[in-house]
PDB file of C-alpha atoms in Angstrom:
ATOM      1  CA  UNK W 668      66.230  95.202 136.341  1.00 52.00           C
ATOM      2  CA  UNK W 669      68.841  97.960 136.327  1.00 47.00           C
ATOM      3  CA  UNK W 670      71.315  95.706 134.463  1.00 50.00           C
ATOM      4  CA  UNK W 671      68.651  94.894 131.873  1.00 50.00           C
ATOM      5  CA  UNK W 672      67.939  98.591 131.263  1.00 51.00           C
ATOM      6  CA  UNK W 673      71.666  99.330 130.936  1.00 50.00           C
ATOM      7  CA  UNK W 674      72.050  96.500 128.447  1.00 52.00           C
ATOM      8  CA  UNK W 675      69.103  97.761 126.388  1.00 51.00           C
ATOM      9  CA  UNK W 676      70.514 101.312 126.280  1.00 48.00           C
ATOM     10  CA  UNK W 677      73.940 100.077 125.149  1.00 49.00           C
ATOM     11  CA  UNK W 678      72.338  97.778 122.578  1.00 53.00           C
ATOM     12  CA  UNK W 679      70.176 100.594 121.146  1.00 50.00           C
ATOM     13  CA  UNK W 680      73.193 102.906 120.929  1.00 49.00           C
ATOM     14  CA  UNK W 681      75.103 100.156 119.113  1.00 52.00           C
ATOM     15  CA  UNK W 682      72.266  99.736 116.627  1.00 51.00           C
ATOM     16  CA  UNK W 683      72.073 103.480 116.036  1.00 49.00           C
ATOM     17  CA  UNK W 684      75.815 103.780 115.375  1.00 50.00           C
ATOM     18  CA  UNK W 685      75.774 100.704 113.137  1.00 51.00           C
ATOM     19  CA  UNK W 686      72.800 101.918 111.140  1.00 52.00           C
ATOM     20  CA  UNK W 687      74.336 105.361 110.621  1.00 62.00           C
ATOM     21  CA  UNK W 688      77.536 103.754 109.354  1.00 69.00           C
ATOM     22  CA  UNK W 689      75.604 101.326 107.158  1.00 68.00           C
ATOM     23  CA  UNK W 690      74.289 104.254 105.140  1.00 87.00           C
ATOM     24  CA  UNK W 691      77.799 105.387 104.242  1.00 92.00           C
ATOM     25  CA  UNK W 692      79.099 105.135 100.689  1.00 96.00           C
ATOM     26  CA  UNK W 693      82.759 106.168 100.724  1.00 98.00           C
ATOM     27  CA  UNK W 694      84.985 107.084  97.795  1.00 98.00           C
ATOM     28  CA  UNK W 695      88.758 106.925  98.322  1.00 97.00           C
ATOM     29  CA  UNK W 696      91.041 109.048  96.153  1.00 97.00           C
ATOM     30  CA  UNK W 697      94.453 107.629  97.164  1.00 96.00           C
ATOM     31  CA  UNK W 698      95.948 104.159  97.769  1.00 96.00           C
ATOM     32  CA  UNK W 699      97.030 105.199 101.273  1.00 97.00           C
ATOM     33  CA  UNK W 700      93.484 106.289 102.109  1.00 98.00           C
ATOM     34  CA  UNK W 701      92.090 102.983 100.838  1.00 98.00           C
ATOM     35  CA  UNK W 702      94.498 101.007 103.025  1.00 98.00           C
ATOM     36  CA  UNK W 703      93.577 103.110 106.037  1.00 98.00           C
ATOM     37  CA  UNK W 704      89.837 102.711 105.431  1.00 98.00           C
ATOM     38  CA  UNK W 705      90.164  98.932 105.228  1.00 98.00           C
ATOM     39  CA  UNK W 706      92.439  98.848 108.285  1.00 98.00           C
ATOM     40  CA  UNK W 707      89.696 100.718 110.171  1.00 97.00           C
ATOM     41  CA  UNK W 708      87.169  98.038 109.091  1.00 97.00           C
ATOM     42  CA  UNK W 709      85.402 100.517 106.802  1.00 97.00           C
ATOM     43  CA  UNK W 710      86.130  98.537 103.645  1.00 96.00           C
ATOM     44  CA  UNK W 711      82.570  97.301 103.194  1.00 96.00           C
ATOM     45  CA  UNK W 712      81.378 100.903 102.935  1.00 97.00           C
ATOM     46  CA  UNK W 713      83.947 101.843 100.266  1.00 98.00           C
ATOM     47  CA  UNK W 714      82.253 102.011  96.857  1.00 97.00           C
ATOM     48  CA  UNK W 715      84.986 103.617  94.754  1.00 97.00           C
ATOM     49  CA  UNK W 716      88.804 103.616  94.687  1.00 98.00           C
ATOM     50  CA  UNK W 717      91.571 104.842  92.392  1.00 96.00           C
ATOM     51  CA  UNK W 718      93.131 102.845  89.563  1.00 94.00           C
ATOM     52  CA  UNK W 719      96.165 102.278  91.815  1.00 92.00           C
ATOM     53  CA  UNK W 720      94.361 100.887  94.870  1.00 95.00           C
ATOM     54  CA  UNK W 721      95.286  97.195  94.938  1.00 93.00           C
ATOM     55  CA  UNK W 722      95.649  96.516  98.652  1.00 95.00           C
ATOM     56  CA  UNK W 723      94.098  94.809 100.437  1.00 96.00           C
ATOM     57  CA  UNK W 724      92.887  92.359  97.779  1.00 96.00           C
ATOM     58  CA  UNK W 725      89.262  93.297  98.540  1.00 97.00           C
ATOM     59  CA  UNK W 726      90.009  96.783  97.227  1.00 96.00           C
ATOM     60  CA  UNK W 727      90.512  95.351  93.745  1.00 95.00           C
ATOM     61  CA  UNK W 728      86.817  94.499  93.603  1.00 95.00           C
ATOM     62  CA  UNK W 729      85.738  98.119  94.050  1.00 97.00           C
ATOM     63  CA  UNK W 730      84.692 100.456  91.218  1.00 97.00           C
ATOM     64  CA  UNK W 731      87.636 102.393  89.727  1.00 97.00           C
ATOM     65  CA  UNK W 732      87.347 106.171  89.533  1.00 97.00           C
ATOM     66  CA  UNK W 733      90.618 107.036  87.773  1.00 94.00           C
ATOM     67  CA  UNK W 734      93.505 108.549  89.651  1.00 85.00           C
ATOM     68  CA  UNK W 735      95.794 111.470  90.367  1.00 75.00           C
ATOM     69  CA  UNK W 736      94.825 114.073  87.751  1.00 76.00           C
ATOM     70  CA  UNK W 737      92.161 112.180  85.815  1.00 88.00           C
ATOM     71  CA  UNK W 738      89.409 111.332  88.262  1.00 94.00           C
ATOM     72  CA  UNK W 739      86.182 110.370  86.507  1.00 96.00           C
ATOM     73  CA  UNK W 740      83.722 112.779  88.122  1.00 96.00           C
ATOM     74  CA  UNK W 741      80.774 111.290  86.264  1.00 96.00           C
ATOM     75  CA  UNK W 742      81.546 107.854  87.652  1.00 96.00           C
ATOM     76  CA  UNK W 743      81.928 109.266  91.152  1.00 96.00           C
ATOM     77  CA  UNK W 744      78.496 110.889  90.781  1.00 96.00           C
ATOM     78  CA  UNK W 745      76.936 107.594  89.692  1.00 96.00           C
ATOM     79  CA  UNK W 746      78.328 105.932  92.818  1.00 97.00           C
ATOM     80  CA  UNK W 747      76.205 108.329  94.914  1.00 96.00           C
ATOM     81  CA  UNK W 748      78.841 108.722  97.637  1.00 97.00           C
ATOM     82  CA  UNK W 749      77.963 110.056 101.056  1.00 97.00           C
ATOM     83  CA  UNK W 750      81.610 110.952 101.635  1.00 97.00           C
ATOM     84  CA  UNK W 751      84.743 111.487  99.539  1.00 98.00           C
ATOM     85  CA  UNK W 752      88.147 111.312 101.246  1.00 98.00           C
ATOM     86  CA  UNK W 753      90.454 113.582  99.284  1.00 96.00           C
ATOM     87  CA  UNK W 754      93.999 114.880  99.540  1.00 95.00           C
ATOM     88  CA  UNK W 755      94.499 118.474 100.631  1.00 94.00           C
ATOM     89  CA  UNK W 756      95.288 120.650  97.673  1.00 89.00           C
ATOM     90  CA  UNK W 757      93.040 118.787  95.242  1.00 92.00           C
ATOM     91  CA  UNK W 758      90.931 121.825  94.414  1.00 92.00           C
ATOM     92  CA  UNK W 759      89.159 120.112  91.489  1.00 93.00           C
ATOM     93  CA  UNK W 760      87.716 117.346  93.660  1.00 95.00           C
ATOM     94  CA  UNK W 761      86.951 119.748  96.479  1.00 95.00           C
ATOM     95  CA  UNK W 762      85.029 122.047  94.127  1.00 95.00           C
ATOM     96  CA  UNK W 763      83.189 119.036  92.706  1.00 96.00           C
ATOM     97  CA  UNK W 764      82.128 117.856  96.163  1.00 96.00           C
ATOM     98  CA  UNK W 765      80.874 121.310  97.110  1.00 96.00           C
ATOM     99  CA  UNK W 766      78.945 121.634  93.868  1.00 96.00           C
ATOM    100  CA  UNK W 767      77.328 118.198  94.282  1.00 96.00           C
ATOM    101  CA  UNK W 768      76.748 118.731  98.001  1.00 97.00           C
ATOM    102  CA  UNK W 769      78.846 115.680  98.891  1.00 97.00           C
ATOM    103  CA  UNK W 770      80.516 115.576 102.271  1.00 97.00           C
ATOM    104  CA  UNK W 771      84.306 115.391 102.026  1.00 97.00           C
ATOM    105  CA  UNK W 772      87.239 114.771 104.344  1.00 97.00           C
ATOM    106  CA  UNK W 773      90.630 116.332 103.618  1.00 97.00           C
ATOM    107  CA  UNK W 774      93.790 114.435 104.563  1.00 98.00           C
ATOM    108  CA  UNK W 775      97.517 114.773 103.931  1.00 97.00           C
ATOM    109  CA  UNK W 776     100.369 112.281 104.195  1.00 97.00           C
ATOM    110  CA  UNK W 777     103.614 114.243 103.826  1.00 95.00           C
ATOM    111  CA  UNK W 778     105.050 113.443 107.266  1.00 96.00           C
ATOM    112  CA  UNK W 779     104.570 110.671 109.829  1.00 98.00           C
ATOM    113  CA  UNK W 780     102.548 113.038 112.027  1.00 97.00           C
ATOM    114  CA  UNK W 781     100.395 113.888 108.980  1.00 97.00           C
ATOM    115  CA  UNK W 782      99.665 110.197 108.521  1.00 98.00           C
ATOM    116  CA  UNK W 783      98.719 109.672 112.165  1.00 98.00           C
ATOM    117  CA  UNK W 784      96.581 112.827 112.198  1.00 98.00           C
ATOM    118  CA  UNK W 785      94.828 111.794 108.979  1.00 98.00           C
ATOM    119  CA  UNK W 786      94.017 108.349 110.377  1.00 98.00           C
ATOM    120  CA  UNK W 787      92.440 110.016 113.400  1.00 98.00           C
ATOM    121  CA  UNK W 788      90.603 112.532 111.173  1.00 98.00           C
ATOM    122  CA  UNK W 789      89.051 109.678 109.194  1.00 98.00           C
ATOM    123  CA  UNK W 790      88.190 107.782 112.368  1.00 97.00           C
ATOM    124  CA  UNK W 791      86.591 110.826 113.951  1.00 97.00           C
ATOM    125  CA  UNK W 792      84.537 111.533 110.823  1.00 96.00           C
ATOM    126  CA  UNK W 793      82.958 108.075 111.092  1.00 97.00           C
ATOM    127  CA  UNK W 794      82.773 108.087 114.901  1.00 96.00           C
ATOM    128  CA  UNK W 795      85.316 105.307 115.380  1.00 97.00           C
ATOM    129  CA  UNK W 796      88.031 107.255 117.186  1.00 97.00           C
ATOM    130  CA  UNK W 797      89.011 104.262 119.340  1.00 97.00           C
ATOM    131  CA  UNK W 798      89.718 102.143 116.263  1.00 97.00           C
ATOM    132  CA  UNK W 799      91.725 105.003 114.776  1.00 98.00           C
ATOM    133  CA  UNK W 800      93.836 105.370 117.910  1.00 98.00           C
ATOM    134  CA  UNK W 801      94.377 101.619 118.011  1.00 98.00           C
ATOM    135  CA  UNK W 802      95.580 101.605 114.403  1.00 98.00           C
ATOM    136  CA  UNK W 803      97.930 104.532 115.067  1.00 98.00           C
ATOM    137  CA  UNK W 804      99.382 102.769 118.114  1.00 98.00           C
ATOM    138  CA  UNK W 805      99.800  99.521 116.173  1.00 98.00           C
ATOM    139  CA  UNK W 806     101.738 101.315 113.424  1.00 98.00           C
ATOM    140  CA  UNK W 807     103.971 103.036 115.978  1.00 98.00           C
ATOM    141  CA  UNK W 808     104.619  99.802 117.863  1.00 98.00           C
ATOM    142  CA  UNK W 809     105.406  97.983 114.616  1.00 97.00           C
ATOM    143  CA  UNK W 810     107.813 100.730 113.630  1.00 97.00           C
ATOM    144  CA  UNK W 811     109.510 100.675 117.044  1.00 96.00           C
ATOM    145  CA  UNK W 812     109.790  96.882 116.913  1.00 96.00           C
ATOM    146  CA  UNK W 813     111.609  97.046 113.570  1.00 96.00           C
ATOM    147  CA  UNK W 814     113.852  99.926 114.649  1.00 95.00           C
ATOM    148  CA  UNK W 815     114.812  98.127 117.883  1.00 94.00           C
ATOM    149  CA  UNK W 816     117.009  95.849 115.735  1.00 89.00           C
ATOM    150  CA  UNK W 817     119.341  98.796 115.281  1.00 91.00           C
ATOM    151  CA  UNK W 818     120.314  98.636 118.962  1.00 87.00           C
ATOM    152  CA  UNK W 819     122.451  95.588 118.134  1.00 82.00           C
ATOM    153  CA  UNK W 820     124.329  97.465 115.423  1.00 81.00           C
ATOM    154  CA  UNK W 821     127.442  99.310 116.519  1.00 68.00           C
ATOM    155  CA  UNK W 822     128.109 101.801 113.747  1.00 71.00           C
ATOM    156  CA  UNK W 823     130.261 104.848 114.461  1.00 74.00           C
ATOM    157  CA  UNK W 824     129.970 106.113 110.889  1.00 80.00           C
ATOM    158  CA  UNK W 825     126.593 107.353 109.672  1.00 89.00           C
ATOM    159  CA  UNK W 826     125.970 106.362 106.082  1.00 95.00           C
ATOM    160  CA  UNK W 827     124.989 109.224 103.804  1.00 97.00           C
ATOM    161  CA  UNK W 828     121.998 108.153 101.704  1.00 98.00           C
ATOM    162  CA  UNK W 829     120.312 109.330  98.516  1.00 97.00           C
ATOM    163  CA  UNK W 830     116.626 108.350  98.552  1.00 97.00           C
ATOM    164  CA  UNK W 831     115.176 108.462  95.036  1.00 95.00           C
ATOM    165  CA  UNK W 832     111.386 108.302  94.639  1.00 93.00           C
ATOM    166  CA  UNK W 833     111.138 108.902  90.894  1.00 91.00           C
ATOM    167  CA  UNK W 834     113.218 109.043  87.715  1.00 89.00           C
ATOM    168  CA  UNK W 835     112.749 108.303  84.044  1.00 87.00           C
ATOM    169  CA  UNK W 836     112.901 104.615  83.142  1.00 82.00           C
ATOM    170  CA  UNK W 837     116.394 103.629  81.948  1.00 83.00           C
ATOM    171  CA  UNK W 838     117.621 107.216  82.311  1.00 87.00           C
ATOM    172  CA  UNK W 839     119.176 109.337  85.043  1.00 90.00           C
ATOM    173  CA  UNK W 840     116.819 112.187  84.247  1.00 91.00           C
ATOM    174  CA  UNK W 841     113.962 113.935  86.021  1.00 93.00           C
ATOM    175  CA  UNK W 842     115.242 112.619  89.357  1.00 94.00           C
ATOM    176  CA  UNK W 843     113.057 113.313  92.396  1.00 96.00           C
ATOM    177  CA  UNK W 844     114.286 112.595  95.906  1.00 97.00           C
ATOM    178  CA  UNK W 845     112.744 112.451  99.368  1.00 97.00           C
ATOM    179  CA  UNK W 846     114.058 114.796 102.071  1.00 97.00           C
ATOM    180  CA  UNK W 847     113.723 114.714 105.870  1.00 96.00           C
ATOM    181  CA  UNK W 848     110.435 116.599 105.481  1.00 96.00           C
ATOM    182  CA  UNK W 849     108.762 113.551 103.901  1.00 97.00           C
ATOM    183  CA  UNK W 850     107.493 110.468 105.718  1.00 98.00           C
ATOM    184  CA  UNK W 851     110.031 108.376 103.779  1.00 97.00           C
ATOM    185  CA  UNK W 852     112.810 110.732 104.823  1.00 97.00           C
ATOM    186  CA  UNK W 853     111.676 110.559 108.434  1.00 98.00           C
ATOM    187  CA  UNK W 854     111.743 106.752 108.351  1.00 98.00           C
ATOM    188  CA  UNK W 855     115.214 106.868 106.795  1.00 97.00           C
ATOM    189  CA  UNK W 856     116.404 109.189 109.567  1.00 96.00           C
ATOM    190  CA  UNK W 857     115.025 106.781 112.184  1.00 96.00           C
ATOM    191  CA  UNK W 858     117.289 104.162 110.581  1.00 95.00           C
ATOM    192  CA  UNK W 859     120.240 106.235 111.873  1.00 94.00           C
ATOM    193  CA  UNK W 860     121.604 107.457 108.571  1.00 96.00           C
ATOM    194  CA  UNK W 861     121.939 110.904 107.014  1.00 96.00           C
ATOM    195  CA  UNK W 862     119.888 112.001 104.038  1.00 97.00           C
ATOM    196  CA  UNK W 863     122.204 113.907 101.690  1.00 97.00           C
ATOM    197  CA  UNK W 864     119.333 116.319 100.965  1.00 97.00           C
ATOM    198  CA  UNK W 865     118.357 116.830 104.604  1.00 95.00           C
ATOM    199  CA  UNK W 866     118.780 120.600 104.258  1.00 95.00           C
ATOM    200  CA  UNK W 867     115.936 120.983 101.730  1.00 95.00           C
ATOM    201  CA  UNK W 868     112.742 122.432 103.228  1.00 94.00           C
ATOM    202  CA  UNK W 869     110.333 120.502 100.984  1.00 95.00           C
ATOM    203  CA  UNK W 870     109.205 116.852 101.258  1.00 96.00           C
ATOM    204  CA  UNK W 871     110.295 116.034  97.712  1.00 96.00           C
ATOM    205  CA  UNK W 872     112.564 117.883  95.317  1.00 97.00           C
ATOM    206  CA  UNK W 873     113.889 117.464  91.778  1.00 97.00           C
ATOM    207  CA  UNK W 874     117.700 117.298  91.707  1.00 97.00           C
ATOM    208  CA  UNK W 875     120.449 117.246  89.101  1.00 95.00           C
ATOM    209  CA  UNK W 876     123.264 114.747  88.627  1.00 93.00           C
ATOM    210  CA  UNK W 877     125.697 117.552  89.476  1.00 94.00           C
ATOM    211  CA  UNK W 878     124.078 117.969  92.899  1.00 96.00           C
ATOM    212  CA  UNK W 879     124.243 114.218  93.536  1.00 96.00           C
ATOM    213  CA  UNK W 880     127.909 114.142  92.553  1.00 95.00           C
ATOM    214  CA  UNK W 881     128.695 117.059  94.836  1.00 95.00           C
ATOM    215  CA  UNK W 882     126.968 115.441  97.831  1.00 96.00           C
ATOM    216  CA  UNK W 883     128.518 112.012  97.170  1.00 97.00           C
ATOM    217  CA  UNK W 884     126.116 109.479  98.781  1.00 97.00           C
ATOM    218  CA  UNK W 885     127.438 106.255 100.339  1.00 96.00           C
ATOM    219  CA  UNK W 886     124.188 104.467  99.505  1.00 96.00           C
ATOM    220  CA  UNK W 887     121.512 105.003  96.864  1.00 95.00           C
ATOM    221  CA  UNK W 888     118.038 103.643  97.563  1.00 95.00           C
ATOM    222  CA  UNK W 889     115.421 103.849  94.865  1.00 92.00           C
ATOM    223  CA  UNK W 890     112.055 103.628  96.604  1.00 90.00           C
ATOM    224  CA  UNK W 891     110.224 103.034  93.378  1.00 77.00           C
ATOM    225  CA  UNK W 892     106.528 102.381  92.887  1.00 65.00           C
ATOM    226  CA  UNK W 893     106.127  98.979  91.275  1.00 61.00           C
ATOM    227  CA  UNK W 894     104.125 100.694  88.513  1.00 57.00           C
ATOM    228  CA  UNK W 895     107.188 102.660  87.312  1.00 59.00           C
ATOM    229  CA  UNK W 896     108.913  99.562  85.988  1.00 61.00           C
ATOM    230  CA  UNK W 897     112.379 100.327  87.367  1.00 67.00           C
ATOM    231  CA  UNK W 898     114.603  97.303  86.676  1.00 69.00           C
ATOM    232  CA  UNK W 899     116.879  96.508  89.661  1.00 67.00           C
ATOM    233  CA  UNK W 900     119.388  94.717  87.426  1.00 71.00           C
ATOM    234  CA  UNK W 901     119.811  97.721  85.144  1.00 77.00           C
ATOM    235  CA  UNK W 902     120.067 100.280  87.946  1.00 79.00           C
ATOM    236  CA  UNK W 903     123.652  99.517  88.943  1.00 77.00           C
ATOM    237  CA  UNK W 904     124.754  99.793  85.321  1.00 82.00           C
ATOM    238  CA  UNK W 905     122.843 103.045  84.917  1.00 87.00           C
ATOM    239  CA  UNK W 906     124.263 104.651  88.071  1.00 89.00           C
ATOM    240  CA  UNK W 907     127.769 103.417  87.166  1.00 86.00           C
ATOM    241  CA  UNK W 908     128.011 106.514  84.982  1.00 83.00           C
ATOM    242  CA  UNK W 909     128.633 108.336  88.261  1.00 85.00           C
ATOM    243  CA  UNK W 910     131.611 106.115  89.069  1.00 83.00           C
ATOM    244  CA  UNK W 911     133.275 108.637  91.348  1.00 87.00           C
ATOM    245  CA  UNK W 912     130.604 108.507  94.066  1.00 94.00           C
ATOM    246  CA  UNK W 913     130.900 106.069  96.976  1.00 95.00           C
ATOM    247  CA  UNK W 914     127.568 104.321  96.356  1.00 94.00           C
ATOM    248  CA  UNK W 915     128.709 103.266  92.883  1.00 92.00           C
ATOM    249  CA  UNK W 916     132.282 102.501  93.910  1.00 92.00           C
ATOM    250  CA  UNK W 917     131.138 100.055  96.612  1.00 90.00           C
ATOM    251  CA  UNK W 918     128.031  98.848  94.736  1.00 90.00           C
ATOM    252  CA  UNK W 919     125.600 100.046  97.386  1.00 93.00           C
ATOM    253  CA  UNK W 920     122.645 100.730  95.084  1.00 92.00           C
ATOM    254  CA  UNK W 921     119.290  99.200  95.941  1.00 92.00           C
ATOM    255  CA  UNK W 922     115.909  99.241  94.214  1.00 90.00           C
ATOM    256  CA  UNK W 923     112.893  98.702  96.452  1.00 91.00           C
ATOM    257  CA  UNK W 924     109.834  98.204  94.279  1.00 85.00           C
ATOM    258  CA  UNK W 925     107.559  96.520  96.812  1.00 89.00           C
ATOM    259  CA  UNK W 926     103.886  97.540  96.348  1.00 90.00           C
ATOM    260  CA  UNK W 927     103.865  99.410  99.680  1.00 94.00           C
ATOM    261  CA  UNK W 928     107.226 101.158  99.437  1.00 94.00           C
ATOM    262  CA  UNK W 929     105.886 104.654  98.657  1.00 93.00           C
ATOM    263  CA  UNK W 930     102.466 104.335 100.324  1.00 95.00           C
ATOM    264  CA  UNK W 931     102.036 106.303 103.568  1.00 96.00           C
ATOM    265  CA  UNK W 932      99.720 103.918 105.393  1.00 95.00           C
ATOM    266  CA  UNK W 933      99.489 100.995 107.817  1.00 97.00           C
ATOM    267  CA  UNK W 934     102.448  99.164 106.219  1.00 97.00           C
ATOM    268  CA  UNK W 935     105.000 101.809 107.260  1.00 97.00           C
ATOM    269  CA  UNK W 936     106.924  99.308 109.453  1.00 98.00           C
ATOM    270  CA  UNK W 937     107.655  97.212 106.337  1.00 97.00           C
ATOM    271  CA  UNK W 938     109.279 100.248 104.711  1.00 97.00           C
ATOM    272  CA  UNK W 939     111.568 100.697 107.725  1.00 97.00           C
ATOM    273  CA  UNK W 940     112.451  97.003 107.631  1.00 97.00           C
ATOM    274  CA  UNK W 941     113.397  97.208 103.940  1.00 96.00           C
ATOM    275  CA  UNK W 942     115.509 100.330 104.492  1.00 97.00           C
ATOM    276  CA  UNK W 943     117.393  98.619 107.336  1.00 96.00           C
ATOM    277  CA  UNK W 944     118.001  95.517 105.214  1.00 94.00           C
ATOM    278  CA  UNK W 945     119.499  97.679 102.458  1.00 93.00           C
ATOM    279  CA  UNK W 946     121.679  99.758 104.748  1.00 94.00           C
ATOM    280  CA  UNK W 947     122.919  97.151 107.223  1.00 92.00           C
ATOM    281  CA  UNK W 948     122.110  93.822 105.590  1.00 85.00           C
ATOM    282  CA  UNK W 949     119.268  91.508 106.589  1.00 73.00           C
ATOM    283  CA  UNK W 950     118.879  91.153 110.340  1.00 57.00           C
TER     284      UNK W 950
END
């Protein structure tokens, strides 16, 4: 009899938690957030995503709400969301949510710890902390598994790397790089190399060709969003204008335009793997 009562209590609690979650209508305002929501098995409750949310494939079936600086607030309203997950600093969306009395969750993804904390914040908001912790641990284990390959590499010299995250197409202009303060920079550092802009106290910074020449990187990695249209074949020719730097001299210029390469989410271990393949060759 006691076991039956215990079972009934657990079953009722399960139904209550399921029913409360079933009422959720979530709007995601970043590709990383969308990936995290789906990884936490919240995908079925997502009703709106940005124009750039294409992973997992189920995300492509969701209503598009714009992106970055042009979110369609009218469309978001029509979706009748119960919760909007927004990036910290997006005052326009935050003001909108307050005005419309829509619950919102603020997240940030600058560093690896930011990513882990944001995953837990989302999990806690929907009362699935255990799933959030499991996802965090899986990402960390995946990252450690990839990085363990470096133990077989005996390198006395630390390569000095330039990590580009944005530039004009077919031009060495408006160049933005990742520093050690960014999640990409942190992953690069875990790959046992030195970021030539490690001294900058911002996650991302715009730099000049003169600064790049002065710091003379051994390797240039362009971690380019696939949407930017950076052509890997043209990059070496373009950077060859800086012939005096080591990366050009030894043809160590790599363009990584995988769909996940700049997304701070569950596929972080893949980014580390790609960095290692560029720096040390495929292992």
